[in-house]
Amino acid sequence: MTTKPKTRKAPAKIVVIDPIFAAIDAYKARTKEMCCLYDKLEEAEFEAAKTYGRRLWPLIGWRNYSEIGGREIDDRRKEFLSQPGADPKQVEKEFRNAKAREAAAEQAGVEWDQRAGIAPLREQYERARLAEHRGGMRMARTKPTTMAGAAAMITYTRRDIMKGEVDWQMVALKTVAVALAQMNVQAA
């Protein structure tokens, strides 16, 4: 009687699921949703402009800046105050005026949205925009746990950086992504 030799099963490979992949996918989904809503909002604005005129742009001019708003106004205030011979009272007066004009432009936009019937769509878009921003920050803070995850994050980041940035950054990120991906294959 011959007995079959016992065959040993290879140990099961442990699959490590890197959280960065889910974070990238979630961010892509939020970005897609925001972009779709932006397209709908832009189309609705275009159609409403036929009846209500164009929506007022919430950016204002101040000194040699033709279109600024939000933090840019605060930054220009600091810039103007730091200039040699600056008159702090004059700069503060102009600053308050600029902030008031910005607030009026923003309010005019809100009123236009209401008249045009697109306020709910704008609110939906703004919620999606904020969710996309939070998702991006969540993704950026997610630590890859594998070389493949690190490579994916670098590759995604590299693709998302605006064109025209410093060239060596693009090359360096791509090189690291490829190297990490190759290391992961070799380690497997």
JSON list of C-alpha atoms in Angstrom, two decimals, residues 24-111:
[
{"chain": "A", "resi": 24, "resn": "ILE", "atom": "CA", "xyz": [-8.01, 58.54, -3.88]},
{"chain": "A", "resi": 25, "resn": "ASP", "atom": "CA", "xyz": [-11.19, 56.91, -5.19]},
{"chain": "A", "resi": 26, "resn": "ALA", "atom": "CA", "xyz": [-13.35, 58.88, -2.75]},
{"chain": "A", "resi": 27, "resn": "TYR", "atom": "CA", "xyz": [-11.66, 62.12, -3.74]},
{"chain": "A", "resi": 28, "resn": "LYS", "atom": "CA", "xyz": [-12.09, 61.36, -7.44]},
{"chain": "A", "resi": 29, "resn": "ALA", "atom": "CA", "xyz": [-15.81, 60.69, -6.84]},
{"chain": "A", "resi": 30, "resn": "ARG", "atom": "CA", "xyz": [-16.23, 63.99, -4.97]},
{"chain": "A", "resi": 31, "resn": "THR", "atom": "CA", "xyz": [-14.35, 65.84, -7.69]},
{"chain": "A", "resi": 32, "resn": "LYS", "atom": "CA", "xyz": [-16.54, 64.27, -10.38]},
{"chain": "A", "resi": 33, "resn": "GLU", "atom": "CA", "xyz": [-19.70, 65.20, -8.49]},
{"chain": "A", "resi": 34, "resn": "MET", "atom": "CA", "xyz": [-18.51, 68.77, -7.98]},
{"chain": "A", "resi": 35, "resn": "CYS", "atom": "CA", "xyz": [-17.56, 69.13, -11.66]},
{"chain": "A", "resi": 36, "resn": "CYS", "atom": "CA", "xyz": [-20.94, 67.81, -12.81]},
{"chain": "A", "resi": 37, "resn": "LEU", "atom": "CA", "xyz": [-22.73, 70.27, -10.55]},
{"chain": "A", "resi": 38, "resn": "TYR", "atom": "CA", "xyz": [-20.47, 73.09, -11.74]},
{"chain": "A", "resi": 39, "resn": "ASP", "atom": "CA", "xyz": [-21.40, 72.28, -15.35]},
{"chain": "A", "resi": 40, "resn": "LYS", "atom": "CA", "xyz": [-25.11, 72.30, -14.45]},
{"chain": "A", "resi": 41, "resn": "LEU", "atom": "CA", "xyz": [-24.72, 75.58, -12.58]},
{"chain": "A", "resi": 42, "resn": "GLU", "atom": "CA", "xyz": [-22.82, 77.18, -15.44]},
{"chain": "A", "resi": 43, "resn": "GLU", "atom": "CA", "xyz": [-25.52, 76.10, -17.92]},
{"chain": "A", "resi": 44, "resn": "ALA", "atom": "CA", "xyz": [-28.26, 77.39, -15.61]},
{"chain": "A", "resi": 45, "resn": "GLU", "atom": "CA", "xyz": [-26.45, 80.74, -15.27]},
{"chain": "A", "resi": 46, "resn": "PHE", "atom": "CA", "xyz": [-26.09, 80.97, -19.05]},
{"chain": "A", "resi": 47, "resn": "GLU", "atom": "CA", "xyz": [-29.81, 80.34, -19.57]},
{"chain": "A", "resi": 48, "resn": "ALA", "atom": "CA", "xyz": [-30.84, 82.69, -16.75]},
{"chain": "A", "resi": 49, "resn": "ALA", "atom": "CA", "xyz": [-28.61, 85.46, -18.13]},
{"chain": "A", "resi": 50, "resn": "LYS", "atom": "CA", "xyz": [-30.87, 85.63, -21.18]},
{"chain": "A", "resi": 51, "resn": "THR", "atom": "CA", "xyz": [-33.64, 86.89, -18.91]},
{"chain": "A", "resi": 52, "resn": "TYR", "atom": "CA", "xyz": [-31.87, 88.46, -15.93]},
{"chain": "A", "resi": 53, "resn": "GLY", "atom": "CA", "xyz": [-28.58, 89.64, -17.40]},
{"chain": "A", "resi": 54, "resn": "ARG", "atom": "CA", "xyz": [-25.23, 88.34, -16.29]},
{"chain": "A", "resi": 55, "resn": "ARG", "atom": "CA", "xyz": [-24.63, 87.46, -12.65]},
{"chain": "A", "resi": 56, "resn": "LEU", "atom": "CA", "xyz": [-22.39, 89.97, -10.91]},
{"chain": "A", "resi": 57, "resn": "TRP", "atom": "CA", "xyz": [-18.87, 88.70, -10.35]},
{"chain": "A", "resi": 58, "resn": "PRO", "atom": "CA", "xyz": [-18.01, 88.84, -6.62]},
{"chain": "A", "resi": 59, "resn": "LEU", "atom": "CA", "xyz": [-14.48, 90.14, -7.20]},
{"chain": "A", "resi": 60, "resn": "ILE", "atom": "CA", "xyz": [-13.69, 93.83, -6.90]},
{"chain": "A", "resi": 61, "resn": "GLY", "atom": "CA", "xyz": [-10.97, 96.21, -8.01]},
{"chain": "A", "resi": 62, "resn": "TRP", "atom": "CA", "xyz": [-8.66, 97.92, -5.53]},
{"chain": "A", "resi": 63, "resn": "ARG", "atom": "CA", "xyz": [-5.79, 100.14, -6.55]},
{"chain": "A", "resi": 64, "resn": "ASN", "atom": "CA", "xyz": [-3.85, 98.28, -9.25]},
{"chain": "A", "resi": 65, "resn": "TYR", "atom": "CA", "xyz": [-5.73, 94.98, -8.70]},
{"chain": "A", "resi": 66, "resn": "SER", "atom": "CA", "xyz": [-8.68, 94.57, -11.03]},
{"chain": "A", "resi": 67, "resn": "GLU", "atom": "CA", "xyz": [-10.25, 91.39, -9.65]},
{"chain": "A", "resi": 68, "resn": "ILE", "atom": "CA", "xyz": [-9.61, 90.37, -6.05]},
{"chain": "A", "resi": 69, "resn": "GLY", "atom": "CA", "xyz": [-11.72, 89.00, -3.26]},
{"chain": "A", "resi": 70, "resn": "GLY", "atom": "CA", "xyz": [-11.68, 87.18, 0.07]},
{"chain": "A", "resi": 71, "resn": "ARG", "atom": "CA", "xyz": [-8.25, 86.72, 1.59]},
{"chain": "A", "resi": 72, "resn": "GLU", "atom": "CA", "xyz": [-6.67, 88.53, -1.33]},
{"chain": "A", "resi": 73, "resn": "ILE", "atom": "CA", "xyz": [-8.16, 91.77, -0.03]},
{"chain": "A", "resi": 74, "resn": "ASP", "atom": "CA", "xyz": [-6.70, 91.10, 3.43]},
{"chain": "A", "resi": 75, "resn": "ASP", "atom": "CA", "xyz": [-3.33, 90.31, 1.87]},
{"chain": "A", "resi": 76, "resn": "ARG", "atom": "CA", "xyz": [-3.37, 93.53, -0.19]},
{"chain": "A", "resi": 77, "resn": "ARG", "atom": "CA", "xyz": [-4.15, 95.51, 2.96]},
{"chain": "A", "resi": 78, "resn": "LYS", "atom": "CA", "xyz": [-1.00, 94.12, 4.58]},
{"chain": "A", "resi": 79, "resn": "GLU", "atom": "CA", "xyz": [0.96, 94.79, 1.41]},
{"chain": "A", "resi": 80, "resn": "PHE", "atom": "CA", "xyz": [-0.22, 98.40, 1.17]},
{"chain": "A", "resi": 81, "resn": "LEU", "atom": "CA", "xyz": [0.46, 99.02, 4.86]},
{"chain": "A", "resi": 82, "resn": "SER", "atom": "CA", "xyz": [4.02, 97.71, 4.49]},
{"chain": "A", "resi": 83, "resn": "GLN", "atom": "CA", "xyz": [4.89, 100.02, 1.59]},
{"chain": "A", "resi": 84, "resn": "PRO", "atom": "CA", "xyz": [7.26, 102.90, 2.36]},
{"chain": "A", "resi": 85, "resn": "GLY", "atom": "CA", "xyz": [5.33, 106.09, 3.13]},
{"chain": "A", "resi": 86, "resn": "ALA", "atom": "CA", "xyz": [2.01, 104.26, 3.47]},
{"chain": "A", "resi": 87, "resn": "ASP", "atom": "CA", "xyz": [-0.78, 106.24, 5.13]},
{"chain": "A", "resi": 88, "resn": "PRO", "atom": "CA", "xyz": [-2.35, 103.70, 7.53]},
{"chain": "A", "resi": 89, "resn": "LYS", "atom": "CA", "xyz": [-5.59, 105.71, 7.86]},
{"chain": "A", "resi": 90, "resn": "GLN", "atom": "CA", "xyz": [-5.99, 105.90, 4.08]},
{"chain": "A", "resi": 91, "resn": "VAL", "atom": "CA", "xyz": [-5.23, 102.19, 3.63]},
{"chain": "A", "resi": 92, "resn": "GLU", "atom": "CA", "xyz": [-7.72, 101.25, 6.37]},
{"chain": "A", "resi": 93, "resn": "LYS", "atom": "CA", "xyz": [-10.38, 103.48, 4.81]},
{"chain": "A", "resi": 94, "resn": "GLU", "atom": "CA", "xyz": [-9.79, 101.89, 1.39]},
{"chain": "A", "resi": 95, "resn": "PHE", "atom": "CA", "xyz": [-9.77, 98.42, 2.98]},
{"chain": "A", "resi": 96, "resn": "ARG", "atom": "CA", "xyz": [-13.15, 98.94, 4.64]},
{"chain": "A", "resi": 97, "resn": "ASN", "atom": "CA", "xyz": [-14.51, 100.29, 1.36]},
{"chain": "A", "resi": 98, "resn": "ALA", "atom": "CA", "xyz": [-13.14, 97.29, -0.55]},
{"chain": "A", "resi": 99, "resn": "LYS", "atom": "CA", "xyz": [-14.69, 94.84, 1.94]},
{"chain": "A", "resi": 100, "resn": "ALA", "atom": "CA", "xyz": [-18.03, 96.67, 1.71]},
{"chain": "A", "resi": 101, "resn": "ARG", "atom": "CA", "xyz": [-17.96, 96.53, -2.11]},
{"chain": "A", "resi": 102, "resn": "GLU", "atom": "CA", "xyz": [-17.09, 92.84, -1.98]},
{"chain": "A", "resi": 103, "resn": "ALA", "atom": "CA", "xyz": [-19.98, 92.14, 0.42]},
{"chain": "A", "resi": 104, "resn": "ALA", "atom": "CA", "xyz": [-22.36, 94.11, -1.81]},
{"chain": "A", "resi": 105, "resn": "ALA", "atom": "CA", "xyz": [-21.21, 92.16, -4.89]},
{"chain": "A", "resi": 106, "resn": "GLU", "atom": "CA", "xyz": [-21.67, 88.85, -3.07]},
{"chain": "A", "resi": 107, "resn": "GLN", "atom": "CA", "xyz": [-25.16, 89.87, -1.91]},
{"chain": "A", "resi": 108, "resn": "ALA", "atom": "CA", "xyz": [-26.07, 90.95, -5.44]},
{"chain": "A", "resi": 109, "resn": "GLY", "atom": "CA", "xyz": [-25.03, 87.48, -6.64]},
{"chain": "A", "resi": 110, "resn": "VAL", "atom": "CA", "xyz": [-27.22, 85.80, -4.01]},
{"chain": "A", "resi": 111, "resn": "GLU", "atom": "CA", "xyz": [-30.18, 87.97, -5.02]}
]
